[in-house]
CSV table of C-alpha atoms and ligand atoms in Angstrom, one decimal:
chain,number,residue,atom,x,y,z
A,6,MET,CA,30.2,18.5,-19.6
A,7,LYS,CA,26.6,17.8,-20.6
A,8,ARG,CA,24.9,15.7,-18.0
A,9,ILE,CA,22.6,12.6,-19.8
A,10,ILE,CA,19.7,13.9,-19.8
A,11,PRO,CA,20.2,17.5,-21.0
A,12,TYR,CA,22.3,15.4,-23.6
A,13,ALA,CA,19.3,13.4,-25.0
A,14,HIS,CA,16.8,16.7,-24.8
A,15,GLU,CA,19.1,18.3,-27.0
A,16,LEU,CA,19.1,15.2,-29.4
A,17,LEU,CA,15.6,16.1,-29.8
A,18,GLN,CA,15.4,19.4,-30.1
A,19,GLU,CA,18.5,19.7,-32.7
A,20,VAL,CA,15.8,17.3,-34.9
A,21,VAL,CA,12.1,18.0,-33.7
A,22,GLN,CA,10.1,21.0,-36.0
A,23,ASP,CA,7.1,22.3,-35.6
A,24,GLY,CA,3.8,19.7,-37.0
A,25,ASP,CA,6.5,16.7,-36.5
A,26,VAL,CA,5.0,13.4,-35.2
A,27,ALA,CA,7.1,12.4,-32.0
A,28,ILE,CA,7.0,9.5,-29.2
A,29,ASP,CA,7.7,9.2,-25.6
A,30,ALA,CA,7.7,5.5,-25.4
A,31,THR,CA,7.9,5.9,-21.7
A,32,CYS,CA,6.2,8.6,-20.1
A,33,GLY,CA,6.2,8.3,-16.7
A,34,ASN,CA,5.8,11.2,-14.9
A,35,GLY,CA,5.3,13.2,-18.5
A,36,HIS,CA,8.7,15.6,-18.3
A,37,ASP,CA,10.0,14.3,-22.0
A,38,THR,CA,6.2,14.8,-23.2
A,39,LEU,CA,6.1,18.0,-22.4
A,40,LEU,CA,9.0,18.6,-24.3
A,41,LEU,CA,8.2,16.8,-27.4
A,42,SER,CA,4.7,18.9,-27.3
A,43,ARG,CA,6.9,22.0,-27.2
A,44,LEU,CA,8.9,20.5,-30.0
A,45,VAL,CA,6.1,19.9,-32.4
A,46,GLY,CA,3.9,22.9,-31.9
A,47,ILE,CA,0.0,23.0,-32.3
A,48,ASN,CA,0.8,21.4,-35.3
A,49,GLY,CA,2.5,18.7,-34.6
A,50,GLU,CA,1.6,15.7,-32.6
A,51,VAL,CA,3.0,13.2,-29.8
A,52,HIS,CA,1.9,10.0,-28.9
A,53,SER,CA,3.3,9.0,-25.2
A,54,PHE,CA,3.7,5.1,-24.1
A,55,ASP,CA,3.1,3.5,-20.3
A,56,ILE,CA,2.1,0.8,-19.5
A,57,GLN,CA,1.6,1.7,-15.8
A,58,GLU,CA,-1.6,3.8,-14.9
A,59,GLN,CA,0.1,6.1,-11.9
A,60,ALA,CA,2.2,6.9,-15.4
A,61,ILE,CA,-0.8,8.3,-17.6
A,62,THR,CA,-2.3,10.2,-14.8
A,63,ASN,CA,0.8,11.7,-13.9
A,64,THR,CA,1.6,12.7,-17.3
A,65,SER,CA,-1.7,14.1,-18.1
A,66,GLN,CA,-1.6,15.9,-15.0
A,67,LEU,CA,1.6,17.6,-16.1
A,68,LEU,CA,0.1,18.5,-19.3
A,69,LYS,CA,-3.1,19.5,-18.4
A,70,GLU,CA,-0.9,22.1,-16.5
A,71,ASN,CA,0.7,23.4,-19.0
A,72,HIS,CA,-2.0,23.6,-21.3
A,73,VAL,CA,-1.4,21.0,-23.6
A,74,THR,CA,-3.3,20.0,-26.4
A,75,ASN,CA,-1.3,18.3,-29.1
A,76,VAL,CA,-0.6,14.9,-26.9
A,77,GLN,CA,-2.3,11.1,-27.5
A,78,LEU,CA,-1.6,9.5,-24.2
A,79,HIS,CA,-1.6,5.7,-24.6
A,80,LEU,CA,-1.8,3.1,-21.3
A,81,ASP,CA,-0.3,0.4,-23.4
A,82,GLY,CA,3.3,-1.2,-24.3
A,83,HIS,CA,5.4,0.6,-26.8
A,84,GLU,CA,5.7,-3.1,-28.5
A,85,ASN,CA,2.4,-2.0,-29.6
A,86,VAL,CA,2.8,1.4,-30.6
A,87,ASP,CA,2.3,0.3,-34.7
A,88,LYS,CA,-1.6,0.1,-33.5
A,89,TYR,CA,-2.0,3.7,-33.0
A,90,LEU,CA,0.6,5.2,-35.7
A,91,HIS,CA,-0.3,3.2,-38.5
A,92,ASP,CA,1.5,4.7,-41.7
A,93,LYS,CA,2.2,7.5,-40.2
A,94,ALA,CA,6.5,9.1,-40.4
A,95,VAL,CA,8.3,9.7,-37.1
A,96,ARG,CA,11.1,12.1,-36.5
A,97,ALA,CA,11.8,11.2,-32.8
A,98,ALA,CA,11.1,8.9,-30.5
A,99,ILE,CA,12.7,8.7,-26.9
A,100,PHE,CA,12.5,5.3,-24.4
A,101,ASN,CA,13.9,6.3,-20.7
A,102,LEU,CA,14.4,2.3,-19.6
A,103,GLY,CA,14.4,0.8,-16.5
A,104,TYR,CA,11.9,1.7,-13.7
A,105,LEU,CA,9.8,4.6,-12.7
A,106,PRO,CA,11.2,6.4,-9.4
A,107,GLY,CA,9.0,6.5,-6.5
A,108,GLU,CA,6.6,3.7,-8.2
A,109,ASP,CA,6.7,-0.4,-7.6
A,110,HIS,CA,10.2,-1.0,-9.0
A,111,SER,CA,9.7,-4.6,-10.1
A,112,ILE,CA,7.5,-2.7,-13.2
A,113,ILE,CA,10.5,-1.9,-15.8
A,114,THR,CA,11.1,-2.1,-19.3
A,115,LYS,CA,11.6,-5.3,-20.8
A,116,PRO,CA,14.4,-6.1,-24.0
A,117,GLU,CA,12.2,-8.2,-25.7
A,118,THR,CA,9.3,-5.2,-25.7
A,119,THR,CA,11.7,-2.3,-25.8
A,120,ILE,CA,13.6,-3.8,-29.0
A,121,GLU,CA,10.3,-4.6,-30.6
A,122,ALA,CA,9.5,-1.0,-30.3
A,123,ILE,CA,12.6,0.1,-31.4
A,124,GLN,CA,12.3,-1.9,-34.6
A,125,LYS,CA,8.4,-0.7,-35.4
A,126,ILE,CA,9.9,2.8,-34.8
A,127,GLN,CA,13.1,3.0,-37.2
A,128,ASP,CA,10.7,1.4,-39.8
A,129,ARG,CA,9.0,5.0,-39.4
A,130,LEU,CA,11.7,7.2,-38.8
A,131,VAL,CA,12.2,10.3,-41.4
A,132,THR,CA,15.4,10.8,-42.8
A,133,GLY,CA,18.0,12.5,-40.1
A,134,GLY,CA,14.7,11.3,-37.6
A,135,ARG,CA,16.4,10.1,-34.3
A,136,ILE,CA,15.6,7.4,-31.9
A,137,VAL,CA,17.1,8.5,-28.3
A,138,LEU,CA,17.7,6.0,-25.9
A,139,VAL,CA,18.2,6.2,-21.9
A,140,ILE,CA,19.5,3.6,-20.8
A,141,TYR,CA,19.3,3.0,-16.8
A,142,HIS,CA,21.0,-0.5,-16.0
A,143,GLY,CA,21.6,0.1,-11.9
A,144,HIS,CA,18.3,-2.1,-11.1
A,145,GLU,CA,17.8,-5.8,-11.1
A,146,GLY,CA,17.0,-6.5,-14.9
A,147,GLY,CA,18.7,-3.7,-15.9
A,148,ARG,CA,21.9,-5.5,-17.3
A,149,GLU,CA,20.3,-7.8,-19.4
A,150,GLU,CA,18.2,-5.0,-20.7
A,151,LYS,CA,21.4,-3.3,-21.5
A,152,GLU,CA,23.4,-6.5,-23.5
A,153,SER,CA,20.1,-6.5,-25.6
A,154,VAL,CA,19.2,-3.0,-26.5
A,155,VAL,CA,23.4,-2.5,-26.9
A,156,SER,CA,23.8,-5.2,-29.2
A,157,TYR,CA,20.2,-4.4,-31.3
A,158,CYS,CA,21.6,-1.1,-31.8
A,159,GLU,CA,25.5,-2.3,-32.6
A,160,ALA,CA,23.7,-4.6,-35.5
A,161,LEU,CA,21.7,-1.9,-37.0
A,162,ASP,CA,23.1,-1.6,-40.6
A,163,GLN,CA,25.8,1.6,-40.9
A,164,LYS,CA,24.4,2.3,-44.4
A,165,HIS,CA,21.1,2.9,-43.2
A,166,PHE,CA,21.6,4.3,-39.4
A,167,GLU,CA,24.1,6.1,-37.3
A,168,VAL,CA,24.6,4.8,-34.0
A,169,THR,CA,25.9,6.5,-31.0
A,170,ARG,CA,26.7,6.4,-27.5
A,171,TYR,CA,27.4,9.4,-24.8
A,172,GLU,CA,28.7,7.9,-21.0
A,173,PHE,CA,30.4,9.2,-18.1
A,174,ILE,CA,32.6,6.1,-17.7
A,175,ASN,CA,34.2,6.7,-14.6
A,176,GLN,CA,30.7,7.5,-12.4
A,177,ILE,CA,30.4,4.7,-9.3
A,178,ASN,CA,27.0,3.0,-9.5
A,179,ARG,CA,26.5,2.3,-12.9
A,180,PRO,CA,25.2,6.1,-14.1
A,181,PRO,CA,22.7,5.6,-17.2
A,182,PHE,CA,23.7,6.8,-20.7
A,183,VAL,CA,22.4,7.2,-23.9
A,184,VAL,CA,22.5,5.4,-27.4
A,185,ALA,CA,21.2,7.3,-30.1
A,186,ILE,CA,20.4,6.0,-33.6
A,187,GLU,CA,19.7,8.1,-36.4
A,188,LYS,CA,18.2,7.3,-39.9
A,189,ARG,CA,21.0,8.4,-42.8
A,190,LYS,CA,19.4,9.6,-46.4
B,11,LIG,N1,10.5,9.8,-19.1
B,11,LIG,C1,9.7,9.1,-17.4
B,11,LIG,C2,9.9,10.5,-17.0
B,11,LIG,O1,10.5,11.6,-17.4
B,11,LIG,O2,9.2,10.4,-16.0
B,11,LIG,C3,11.0,8.4,-16.6
B,11,LIG,C4,10.3,6.7,-17.3
B,11,LIG,S1,10.5,5.2,-16.7
B,11,LIG,C5,12.6,5.2,-16.6
B,11,LIG,C6,10.4,4.1,-17.0
B,11,LIG,C7,9.1,3.8,-17.9
B,11,LIG,O3,8.6,2.7,-18.4
B,11,LIG,C8,8.1,3.6,-16.5
B,11,LIG,O4,7.2,4.1,-15.9
B,11,LIG,C9,7.2,2.1,-16.5
B,11,LIG,O5,5.8,2.2,-16.5
B,11,LIG,C10,7.5,2.0,-18.4
B,11,LIG,N2,7.4,0.9,-19.1
B,11,LIG,C11,7.7,-0.4,-19.0
B,11,LIG,N3,7.2,-1.3,-19.7
B,11,LIG,C12,6.7,-0.3,-21.2
B,11,LIG,C13,6.9,-0.8,-22.5
B,11,LIG,N4,6.6,-2.1,-22.5
B,11,LIG,N5,5.7,-0.2,-23.1
B,11,LIG,C14,5.4,1.4,-22.0
B,11,LIG,N6,6.3,1.7,-20.9
B,11,LIG,C15,6.5,0.7,-20.4
């Protein structure tokens, strides 16, 4: 069976093409940004967000090591995504909810701002475009965010969006799971 992160990456790989615009809403150490930068190619662009300077530094370092030039890093909350995208259409976005491993565990994604960012990105998705949410919820504040985000996604109109959930239901310690939103024709 597919692990959670490889599965989330596969959901992106299936839809992102050369020349696309893609978003890493929580860049952290930059692994998802690097994947997206490869998928959109030199003709595409990736916008990556994080509110922690350390995350932007780590991502910037990873991109430099890999000679990446198609990524714009934003030291800003993903809820401000519209400031940077204007009316650009988006093929895909990924969110890793929770805290940055190895850093301050009290700096976490929050339900209101996560949902605000999802709303802004869903309005810019091209047909067939996807928002992939990797929901970590074992930490303090994680349950509240999980419940709010899942409720929001469950209420999306099925005429416009397909929403799926992928998870291991017999693992201990509240493992992360994936929710994916796809814009319908
Ligand atoms: N995808 C990352 C990786 O591969 O390393 C891990 C991301 S980590 C689970 C969550 C990140 O979200 C943290 O780095 C945190 O600083 C960031 N974050 C929290 N609130 C945010 C917000 N409003 N906008 C953007 N990033 C935020």
